[in-house]
Short mmCIF file of C-alpha atoms and ligand atoms in Angstrom, two decimals:
data_model
loop_
_atom_site.label_atom_id
_atom_site.label_comp_id
_atom_site.label_asym_id
_atom_site.label_seq_id
_atom_site.Cartn_x
_atom_site.Cartn_y
_atom_site.Cartn_z
CA MET A 1 0.06 0.21 0.05
CA GLY A 2 2.75 2.53 -1.28
CA ASP A 3 3.75 4.83 1.50
CA CYS A 4 2.18 3.00 4.55
CA THR A 5 4.12 0.21 4.12
CA ALA A 6 7.01 1.25 2.82
CA ILE A 7 9.78 0.44 5.07
CA ARG A 8 13.49 2.05 4.85
CA PRO A 9 15.85 2.18 7.36
CA VAL A 10 17.05 5.46 8.06
CA ALA A 11 20.57 6.06 7.93
CA ASN A 12 21.13 7.75 11.38
CA TRP A 13 18.21 5.67 13.18
CA PRO A 14 17.57 3.49 15.30
CA ARG A 15 21.53 1.89 14.95
CA GLY A 16 22.12 -0.24 18.53
CA SER A 17 19.16 0.17 19.27
CA GLU A 18 17.62 -2.39 21.19
CA ALA A 19 14.87 -4.36 18.68
CA PHE A 20 11.55 -2.57 20.64
CA ASP A 21 8.56 -4.93 22.51
CA MET A 22 5.48 -3.08 23.82
CA MET A 23 5.00 -6.30 26.36
CA ALA A 24 8.34 -6.07 27.87
CA VAL A 25 8.94 -2.39 27.58
CA LEU A 26 4.85 -2.83 29.95
CA ARG A 27 6.24 -5.38 31.70
CA GLU A 28 9.28 -3.50 32.93
CA LEU A 29 7.77 -0.25 33.41
CA PHE A 30 4.46 -1.57 35.52
CA PRO A 31 6.43 -1.45 38.75
CA ILE A 32 8.14 2.55 38.29
CA THR A 33 5.49 4.17 41.23
CA ARG A 34 4.61 7.09 39.02
CA SER A 35 3.01 10.15 39.48
CA LEU A 36 1.88 14.18 38.47
CA THR A 37 5.95 14.29 39.55
CA GLY A 38 8.72 12.71 40.24
CA TYR A 39 10.67 10.32 39.55
CA GLY A 40 8.86 8.07 38.75
CA VAL A 41 8.25 9.84 35.62
CA ARG A 42 12.14 10.57 34.93
CA GLN A 43 12.95 7.13 34.81
CA THR A 44 9.64 5.88 32.63
CA LEU A 45 11.07 8.43 30.10
CA ALA A 46 14.10 7.64 30.68
CA VAL A 47 12.72 3.67 29.58
CA LEU A 48 11.42 5.17 26.46
CA GLN A 49 14.78 7.21 25.96
CA ARG A 50 16.50 3.32 25.54
CA PHE A 51 14.19 3.19 21.54
CA LEU A 52 13.78 7.48 21.25
CA PRO A 53 15.60 9.95 21.06
CA ILE A 54 12.62 11.66 23.08
CA THR A 55 12.93 15.82 24.84
CA ILE A 56 12.64 15.97 28.33
CA HIS A 57 11.30 18.97 29.82
CA GLU A 58 11.62 20.55 33.10
CA VAL A 59 8.50 22.39 33.80
CA ALA A 60 9.98 24.34 37.86
CA THR A 61 6.92 23.71 40.52
CA GLY A 62 5.04 27.48 40.83
CA THR A 63 5.49 28.17 37.15
CA GLN A 64 1.06 30.25 35.79
CA VAL A 65 0.34 27.56 33.30
CA PHE A 66 -3.36 28.90 31.25
CA ASP A 67 -5.46 29.48 34.63
CA TRP A 68 -3.28 26.41 36.93
CA THR A 69 0.82 26.41 39.14
CA VAL A 70 2.47 23.63 38.26
CA PRO A 71 2.37 21.90 42.13
CA LYS A 72 4.90 20.50 43.82
CA GLU A 73 7.11 17.55 42.96
CA TRP A 74 6.39 14.67 44.87
CA ASN A 75 9.31 12.06 46.27
CA LEU A 76 8.21 8.79 47.68
CA ARG A 77 11.44 6.05 49.64
CA SER A 78 7.79 4.51 51.38
CA ALA A 79 4.65 3.47 53.14
CA THR A 80 3.65 1.14 55.24
CA ILE A 81 0.67 -0.33 58.18
CA ARG A 82 1.95 -2.71 60.37
CA ASP A 83 -0.19 -3.25 64.02
CA SER A 84 0.74 -3.41 67.68
CA ARG A 85 3.00 -6.64 67.50
CA GLY A 86 5.77 -4.71 64.68
CA ARG A 87 3.41 -7.44 61.34
CA THR A 88 3.90 -5.15 58.44
CA LEU A 89 0.74 -6.19 57.27
CA VAL A 90 1.21 -3.19 54.23
CA ASP A 91 3.47 -1.85 52.48
CA ALA A 92 4.50 -0.06 48.93
CA LYS A 93 7.23 -1.99 48.40
CA ASP A 94 4.43 -4.23 47.87
CA ASN A 95 2.14 -2.81 45.03
CA ASN A 96 2.88 1.38 44.93
CA LEU A 97 -1.16 1.20 44.91
CA HIS A 98 -1.19 1.58 48.79
CA VAL A 99 -0.35 4.68 49.30
CA LEU A 100 -2.18 7.72 47.97
CA GLY A 101 -0.70 8.95 45.30
CA TYR A 102 0.48 12.85 46.68
CA SER A 103 0.61 11.52 50.35
CA CYS A 104 2.24 13.64 52.21
CA PRO A 105 4.64 12.79 55.21
CA VAL A 106 3.57 11.25 57.92
CA THR A 107 4.93 9.37 61.04
CA GLY A 108 3.63 7.89 64.44
CA THR A 109 0.77 5.31 66.25
CA VAL A 110 -2.58 6.81 65.45
CA SER A 111 -5.76 4.63 66.90
CA ARG A 112 -7.75 2.77 65.10
CA ASP A 113 -10.61 5.09 64.45
CA GLU A 114 -8.37 8.03 63.30
CA LEU A 115 -6.57 5.08 60.21
CA ALA A 116 -9.69 4.60 59.17
CA ALA A 117 -9.77 8.28 57.77
CA HIS A 118 -7.62 7.88 55.75
CA ILE A 119 -8.09 4.41 54.27
CA HIS A 120 -9.46 3.89 51.32
CA THR A 121 -10.98 0.42 49.98
CA LEU A 122 -12.91 -0.99 47.21
CA PRO A 123 -16.23 -2.63 49.78
CA ASP A 124 -17.53 -4.41 46.39
CA GLN A 125 -14.16 -5.92 44.69
CA PRO A 126 -12.93 -6.85 48.46
CA ASP A 127 -9.33 -8.28 46.65
CA ALA A 128 -8.25 -5.21 44.70
CA ILE A 129 -6.52 -2.77 45.72
CA PRO A 130 -7.96 0.49 44.95
CA TYR A 131 -6.02 3.55 42.98
CA ARG A 132 -6.80 7.03 44.17
CA THR A 133 -4.88 10.59 44.55
CA SER A 134 -4.78 14.05 45.87
CA TYR A 135 -2.83 16.02 44.67
CA TYR A 136 -4.61 19.19 45.13
CA VAL A 137 -5.63 18.92 48.96
CA GLU A 138 -3.10 18.02 51.84
CA GLN A 139 -3.44 14.55 53.05
CA TRP A 140 -1.93 11.41 53.70
CA GLY A 141 -3.93 8.17 53.37
CA PHE A 142 -3.69 3.91 52.63
CA CYS A 143 -4.88 2.44 49.75
CA LEU A 144 -5.61 -1.71 50.82
CA PRO A 145 -7.82 -4.95 48.73
CA ASP A 146 -11.06 -4.21 52.07
CA ALA A 147 -10.88 -7.64 53.41
CA LEU A 148 -7.88 -7.12 54.91
CA TRP A 149 -9.89 -4.08 55.71
CA LYS A 150 -11.61 -6.27 57.48
CA THR A 151 -9.52 -8.67 59.76
CA MET A 152 -7.27 -5.27 61.10
CA HIS A 153 -8.41 -5.16 64.31
CA ASP A 154 -6.13 -3.71 66.44
CA GLU A 155 -6.93 -0.44 68.65
CA SER A 156 -3.30 1.15 66.44
CA TYR A 157 -1.30 1.71 64.43
CA HIS A 158 1.60 2.82 62.78
CA VAL A 159 1.45 4.31 60.62
CA ASP A 160 4.97 5.75 58.11
CA ILE A 161 5.28 7.65 55.48
CA ASP A 162 8.35 8.34 54.03
CA SER A 163 7.68 11.01 51.26
CA ASP A 164 8.77 14.60 50.17
CA LEU A 165 6.62 16.72 48.75
CA SER A 166 7.48 19.95 47.76
CA ASP A 167 10.06 22.32 44.96
CA GLY A 168 10.52 20.58 42.55
CA SER A 169 9.48 21.15 38.63
CA LEU A 170 7.32 18.69 36.41
CA THR A 171 8.18 16.55 34.19
CA TYR A 172 7.58 16.23 30.19
CA GLY A 173 8.47 14.39 27.32
CA GLU A 174 8.04 15.16 23.80
CA PHE A 175 9.15 14.03 20.43
CA PHE A 176 9.06 15.71 17.19
CA ILE A 177 8.84 13.75 13.20
CA PRO A 178 8.75 16.37 10.94
CA GLY A 179 7.14 15.84 8.13
CA ASP A 180 7.09 18.00 4.26
CA THR A 181 4.80 21.07 5.54
CA GLN A 182 4.20 22.72 8.72
CA ALA A 183 1.95 21.00 9.38
CA GLU A 184 0.74 18.72 12.16
CA ILE A 185 0.03 15.41 14.37
CA LEU A 186 -0.62 15.92 17.65
CA ILE A 187 -0.87 11.65 19.26
CA SER A 188 -0.36 11.97 23.26
CA VAL A 189 -0.77 9.94 26.36
CA HIS A 190 -0.65 10.36 29.90
CA ILE A 191 2.74 9.46 32.19
CA CYS A 192 1.16 9.64 35.57
CA HIS A 193 -0.64 6.58 37.28
CA PRO A 194 1.23 4.46 38.87
CA SER A 195 1.43 0.23 38.58
CA LEU A 196 -2.68 0.42 36.40
CA ALA A 197 -1.72 -1.57 33.05
CA ASN A 198 -4.06 -0.76 30.59
CA ASP A 199 -4.67 2.84 32.11
CA ASN A 200 -1.92 4.78 30.95
CA LEU A 201 1.18 1.73 30.05
CA SER A 202 -0.44 0.78 27.43
CA GLY A 203 -0.78 3.45 25.28
CA ILE A 204 2.30 4.78 25.89
CA VAL A 205 4.16 1.58 24.25
CA VAL A 206 1.97 2.36 21.65
CA ALA A 207 2.49 5.19 20.76
CA MET A 208 6.48 4.58 21.29
CA GLY A 209 5.75 1.70 17.84
CA LEU A 210 3.72 4.11 16.48
CA ALA A 211 7.08 7.23 16.36
CA LEU A 212 9.77 3.89 15.63
CA GLU A 213 7.33 2.80 12.95
CA CYS A 214 7.04 6.26 11.54
CA LEU A 215 9.80 7.02 12.18
CA ARG A 216 11.04 3.86 9.36
CA GLN A 217 9.24 5.57 6.90
CA PRO A 218 11.17 7.38 3.68
CA SER A 219 9.31 10.36 4.62
CA ARG A 220 6.29 12.23 5.16
CA ARG A 221 4.21 15.25 4.26
CA LEU A 222 2.70 16.12 7.92
CA GLY A 223 4.66 16.36 11.04
CA LEU A 224 3.87 14.02 13.82
CA ARG A 225 4.24 15.31 17.60
CA PHE A 226 4.15 12.60 20.14
CA LEU A 227 4.04 13.87 23.57
CA PHE A 228 4.10 12.01 26.67
CA LEU A 229 3.24 14.12 30.14
CA PRO A 230 1.57 13.68 33.46
CA ALA A 231 -2.92 14.23 32.58
CA THR A 232 -4.01 17.24 33.03
CA ILE A 233 -1.57 19.83 33.92
CA GLY A 234 0.34 18.00 31.84
CA ALA A 235 -1.08 18.26 28.85
CA ILE A 236 -2.12 21.51 30.13
CA THR A 237 1.18 23.41 30.35
CA TRP A 238 2.61 21.55 27.43
CA LEU A 239 -0.58 24.15 26.10
CA ALA A 240 0.45 27.25 27.24
CA ARG A 241 3.95 26.39 26.10
CA ASN A 242 3.30 26.04 23.23
CA GLU A 243 0.29 28.41 22.50
CA ALA A 244 2.26 30.17 18.87
CA ALA A 245 2.03 27.28 17.06
CA LEU A 246 -0.92 25.41 18.03
CA SER A 247 -1.97 26.12 14.72
CA LYS A 248 -0.04 23.80 13.37
CA ILE A 249 -1.80 20.64 14.34
CA SER A 250 -4.57 19.58 12.24
CA HIS A 251 -5.00 16.32 13.48
CA GLY A 252 -4.82 14.62 17.32
CA LEU A 253 -5.68 10.90 19.40
CA VAL A 254 -5.33 10.71 23.26
CA LEU A 255 -4.17 6.80 23.64
CA THR A 256 -5.05 5.18 26.45
CA CYS A 257 -6.83 2.34 28.20
CA ILE A 258 -5.58 0.05 24.26
CA GLY A 259 -4.11 -3.41 25.43
CA ASP A 260 -7.31 -4.69 26.93
CA THR A 261 -9.24 -7.02 23.49
CA GLY A 262 -12.64 -5.10 23.70
CA PRO A 263 -14.10 -3.49 21.29
CA PHE A 264 -12.34 0.01 20.10
CA HIS A 265 -14.91 3.62 21.54
CA TYR A 266 -13.87 6.64 19.73
CA LYS A 267 -14.56 10.11 21.58
CA ARG A 268 -14.85 12.12 18.58
CA SER A 269 -13.02 15.59 19.02
CA ASN A 270 -15.38 19.11 19.48
CA THR A 271 -15.96 20.71 16.45
CA GLY A 272 -16.45 17.32 14.48
CA SER A 273 -13.47 17.02 12.07
CA GLY A 274 -11.04 15.27 9.14
CA ILE A 275 -9.18 12.97 12.43
CA ASP A 276 -12.62 11.68 13.17
CA ARG A 277 -13.95 10.71 10.17
CA ALA A 278 -9.88 9.26 9.15
CA VAL A 279 -10.61 7.17 12.32
CA GLU A 280 -14.39 6.02 11.69
CA HIS A 281 -13.15 5.37 7.98
CA VAL A 282 -10.73 3.07 9.46
CA LEU A 283 -13.08 1.34 12.60
CA ALA A 284 -15.64 0.63 9.20
CA HIS A 285 -13.49 -1.21 7.42
CA GLY A 286 -11.27 -3.25 10.50
CA THR A 287 -12.69 -7.08 12.17
CA ILE A 288 -12.27 -5.89 15.33
CA PRO A 289 -16.41 -4.38 16.87
CA TYR A 290 -16.50 -0.05 17.86
CA GLN A 291 -18.46 2.55 18.71
CA MET A 292 -17.97 5.85 17.86
CA MET A 293 -18.74 8.08 21.21
CA ASP A 294 -19.99 11.37 20.80
CA PHE A 295 -17.53 14.22 22.78
CA SER A 296 -17.60 15.04 26.00
CA PRO A 297 -16.63 17.30 29.01
CA TYR A 298 -14.45 14.64 30.55
CA GLY A 299 -11.82 12.11 30.57
CA TYR A 300 -8.43 11.97 29.52
CA ASP A 301 -6.93 14.90 28.02
CA GLU A 302 -8.76 15.51 25.00
CA ARG A 303 -10.78 17.70 27.29
CA GLN A 304 -8.01 20.31 27.84
CA TYR A 305 -7.20 19.78 23.47
CA ASN A 306 -10.46 20.58 23.37
CA SER A 307 -10.95 23.24 26.12
CA PRO A 308 -12.13 26.76 24.67
CA GLY A 309 -9.48 28.59 22.70
CA ILE A 310 -7.56 25.81 22.19
CA ASN A 311 -9.81 24.09 19.94
CA LEU A 312 -7.69 21.44 18.44
CA PRO A 313 -9.13 18.61 16.43
CA VAL A 314 -7.62 15.79 19.10
CA GLY A 315 -10.61 12.59 20.04
CA CYS A 316 -9.51 9.64 22.55
CA PHE A 317 -8.91 6.33 21.57
CA MET A 318 -9.37 3.34 23.48
CA ARG A 319 -10.27 -0.43 23.67
CA ALA A 320 -11.88 -0.56 28.05
CA VAL A 321 -13.78 2.98 28.73
CA HIS A 322 -12.26 4.35 31.65
CA GLY A 323 -14.22 3.92 34.76
CA THR A 324 -16.85 1.39 32.87
CA PHE A 325 -14.75 -1.90 33.48
CA THR A 326 -14.39 -3.54 36.68
CA GLN A 327 -10.39 -2.92 36.96
CA TYR A 328 -11.07 0.40 36.10
CA HIS A 329 -7.93 2.05 38.54
CA THR A 330 -7.85 -1.32 41.00
CA SER A 331 -4.41 -3.44 41.39
CA LEU A 332 -6.96 -5.56 39.23
CA ASP A 333 -5.99 -3.27 35.77
CA ASN A 334 -2.30 -5.01 35.99
CA CYS A 335 -0.14 -7.20 33.10
CA ASP A 336 -2.41 -9.36 32.52
CA PHE A 337 -5.36 -7.35 32.05
CA VAL A 338 -3.68 -6.67 28.89
CA LYS A 339 -2.85 -8.57 26.20
CA ALA A 340 -0.65 -8.62 23.38
CA GLY A 341 -1.51 -9.49 20.73
CA ALA A 342 -4.37 -6.30 22.18
CA LEU A 343 -1.87 -4.24 21.88
CA GLU A 344 -0.33 -5.11 18.17
CA GLU A 345 -3.40 -4.77 16.90
CA SER A 346 -3.67 -1.20 19.15
CA LEU A 347 -1.56 -0.52 16.54
CA ARG A 348 -2.29 -1.29 13.69
CA THR A 349 -5.25 0.46 13.26
CA LEU A 350 -3.69 3.81 14.74
CA SER A 351 -1.04 3.29 11.69
CA ALA A 352 -3.49 3.36 9.51
CA VAL A 353 -4.87 6.16 10.32
CA ILE A 354 -2.39 8.28 10.10
CA CYS A 355 -1.65 6.53 7.25
CA VAL A 356 -5.06 7.65 6.17
CA LEU A 357 -4.34 11.30 7.18
CA GLU A 358 -0.70 11.17 5.82
CA ASN A 359 -2.01 10.03 2.48
CA ASP A 360 -5.09 12.14 2.00
CA ARG A 361 -5.51 14.48 -0.97
CA VAL A 362 -7.18 15.73 -3.43
CA PHE A 363 -6.73 15.16 -7.35
CA CYS A 364 -7.97 15.92 -10.55
CA ARG A 365 -7.95 14.83 -13.59
CA ALA A 366 -5.16 15.19 -15.80
CA ASP A 367 -6.04 14.02 -19.37
CA GLY A 368 -9.24 16.22 -19.64
CA ARG A 369 -12.62 15.18 -20.36
CA GLY A 370 -15.10 11.90 -20.27
CA GLU A 371 -13.89 7.80 -18.99
CA PRO A 372 -9.95 7.78 -20.20
CA GLN A 373 -9.45 4.46 -22.49
CA LEU A 374 -7.27 2.53 -20.41
CA GLY A 375 -6.97 -1.03 -21.52
CA ARG A 376 -4.02 1.10 -24.10
CA ARG A 377 -2.83 2.53 -20.41
CA GLY A 378 -1.90 -0.84 -18.69
CA LEU A 379 -5.06 -0.60 -16.63
CA TYR A 380 -7.26 -2.38 -17.86
CA ARG A 381 -5.44 -6.14 -17.64
CA ALA A 382 -8.74 -7.04 -15.15
CA THR A 383 -11.89 -8.11 -15.25
CA ALA A 384 -14.35 -6.11 -14.47
CA GLY A 385 -14.90 -7.27 -10.66
CA GLN A 386 -11.18 -8.83 -10.48
CA LYS A 387 -8.02 -7.72 -8.36
CA GLU A 388 -5.74 -5.61 -10.38
CA ALA A 389 -2.18 -6.71 -8.10
CA GLY A 390 -2.53 -4.76 -5.16
CA GLY A 391 -6.17 -5.25 -3.89
CA VAL A 392 -7.06 -3.12 -6.78
CA SER A 393 -10.20 -3.44 -8.24
CA GLN A 394 -11.28 -2.11 -11.54
CA MET A 395 -14.40 -0.12 -9.73
CA ASP A 396 -11.38 1.75 -7.30
CA LEU A 397 -10.06 2.72 -10.73
CA LEU A 398 -13.06 4.23 -11.98
CA TRP A 399 -14.60 5.66 -8.60
CA VAL A 400 -11.16 7.79 -8.95
CA LEU A 401 -10.89 8.75 -11.80
CA ASN A 402 -14.74 9.23 -11.74
CA GLN A 403 -14.99 11.40 -8.44
CA SER A 404 -11.35 13.45 -8.80
CA ASP A 405 -11.88 16.93 -9.14
CA GLY A 406 -10.29 18.93 -7.48
CA THR A 407 -12.58 19.17 -4.52
CA ARG A 408 -13.28 15.46 -3.61
CA SER A 409 -10.04 14.16 -0.91
CA LEU A 410 -9.33 10.28 -1.65
CA LEU A 411 -11.66 9.74 1.65
CA ASP A 412 -14.49 11.41 0.54
CA ILE A 413 -14.06 9.10 -2.52
CA ALA A 414 -13.49 6.39 -0.30
CA GLU A 415 -16.56 6.88 1.79
CA ARG A 416 -18.98 7.08 -1.03
CA ALA A 417 -17.76 3.98 -2.44
CA ASN A 418 -17.41 1.97 0.42
CA VAL A 419 -14.06 0.72 0.66
CA PRO A 420 -11.36 0.70 2.01
CA PHE A 421 -9.15 3.20 1.40
CA GLU A 422 -6.01 1.80 1.42
CA ARG A 423 -7.41 0.58 -2.20
CA LEU A 424 -8.43 3.68 -3.37
CA TYR A 425 -5.01 5.57 -2.58
CA ALA A 426 -3.31 2.76 -4.36
CA ALA A 427 -5.37 3.76 -7.40
CA SER A 428 -4.50 6.84 -7.16
CA ARG A 429 -0.83 6.11 -7.67
CA LEU A 430 -1.98 3.89 -10.06
CA CYS A 431 -3.72 6.97 -11.64
CA ALA A 432 -1.49 9.09 -11.52
CA ASP A 433 1.32 7.12 -12.57
CA ALA A 434 -0.27 6.34 -16.14
CA ASP A 435 -0.91 10.39 -15.89
CA LEU A 436 -4.65 10.30 -15.62
CA LEU A 437 -3.85 12.35 -12.17
CA THR A 438 -2.19 15.29 -10.53
CA GLU A 439 -2.80 16.38 -6.34
CA VAL A 440 -4.17 19.28 -6.88
CA LEU A 441 -2.32 21.53 -3.60
CA SER A 442 -3.90 22.86 -0.57
ZN1 LIG B 501 -7.25 7.42 35.11
#
């Protein structure tokens, strides 16, 4: 399929870099104690830098970004609850979800009643540890299985959270693949969740896979900008620091929860745009069930990219939808919940979406009026209905030649003909090679 599958090594990259295995990297990243800020985010980006020369940005605590302020940096060294006999019942070393994210330091003996005000459990899922944070209200807390909490009947417990909450910086990563034009596609993933596999890590590793795949292609029309940032405040920080260049973003996707085996879900951008059409077209011609969702101002960072005064055409690509699956924001969202085959399906689908955006061109006929004689140009090799080499049918050629009037793009024609974009793209290449089409540059 032309440029879409043209895989050619790039001279200078990646030379000597490790082979990238999405599932292996996901497992490596899983135990890291990530949060909105701090060393877990830096360590995560350092792992990714082994494969891709991601630029790391540090933005100081207190920096004003639109209506928000970059918060204090949080780092956790240890957290435990011990009973009156000194036995450790809860230890963040076993699972970093045990600590309320952004807990301030605390140490001492507290009554069970006092401790209860700082305990988070899920009575409906008694064996799961919930994921909870308190970024903007300073407090401390522990998250544990409800089944464990129900066995804790001592009068007092010793709690110890050894953390730093102090001036530092917010960290995010950025990687840009330039195109021949100024226009860019934005791919954004959040990197602030600790040991959660689908919500967070699946988006990170698929974005990495996509970046590495696009790097191997010989040239691009559209630039590709990848952002690895903490949710909400990270996206707001990036937007505030790049406001002057936002008009270059012609399409964008937030990727999250794309490692489970459920159907795809795509949440449209606020204003409706080419990215929405490209995703829906690819999903409609794929084999995996999918559901389209209209924009709403809740969810992941698409709400920042689609916020007033920003209005970027950015949708959200998911499989499982936040808040609707039992593993969501619990210790059940682990490496077993994510499947290598599901990550690969997500990568292939996103790669096809990028291919549509990259190759959705407008052509007009170069050969005059009427239907051209295809046989004379070597384009009538097959009986009507049979496929030419590359999967192009006679009908595909006729659709492209009939509809290319200088106003309709290949995606317009693919939608009208109800055939996969890549077939009309391949047909357009055959026609252009036969001097039947010329591209109309906007
Ligand atoms: Zn989440």
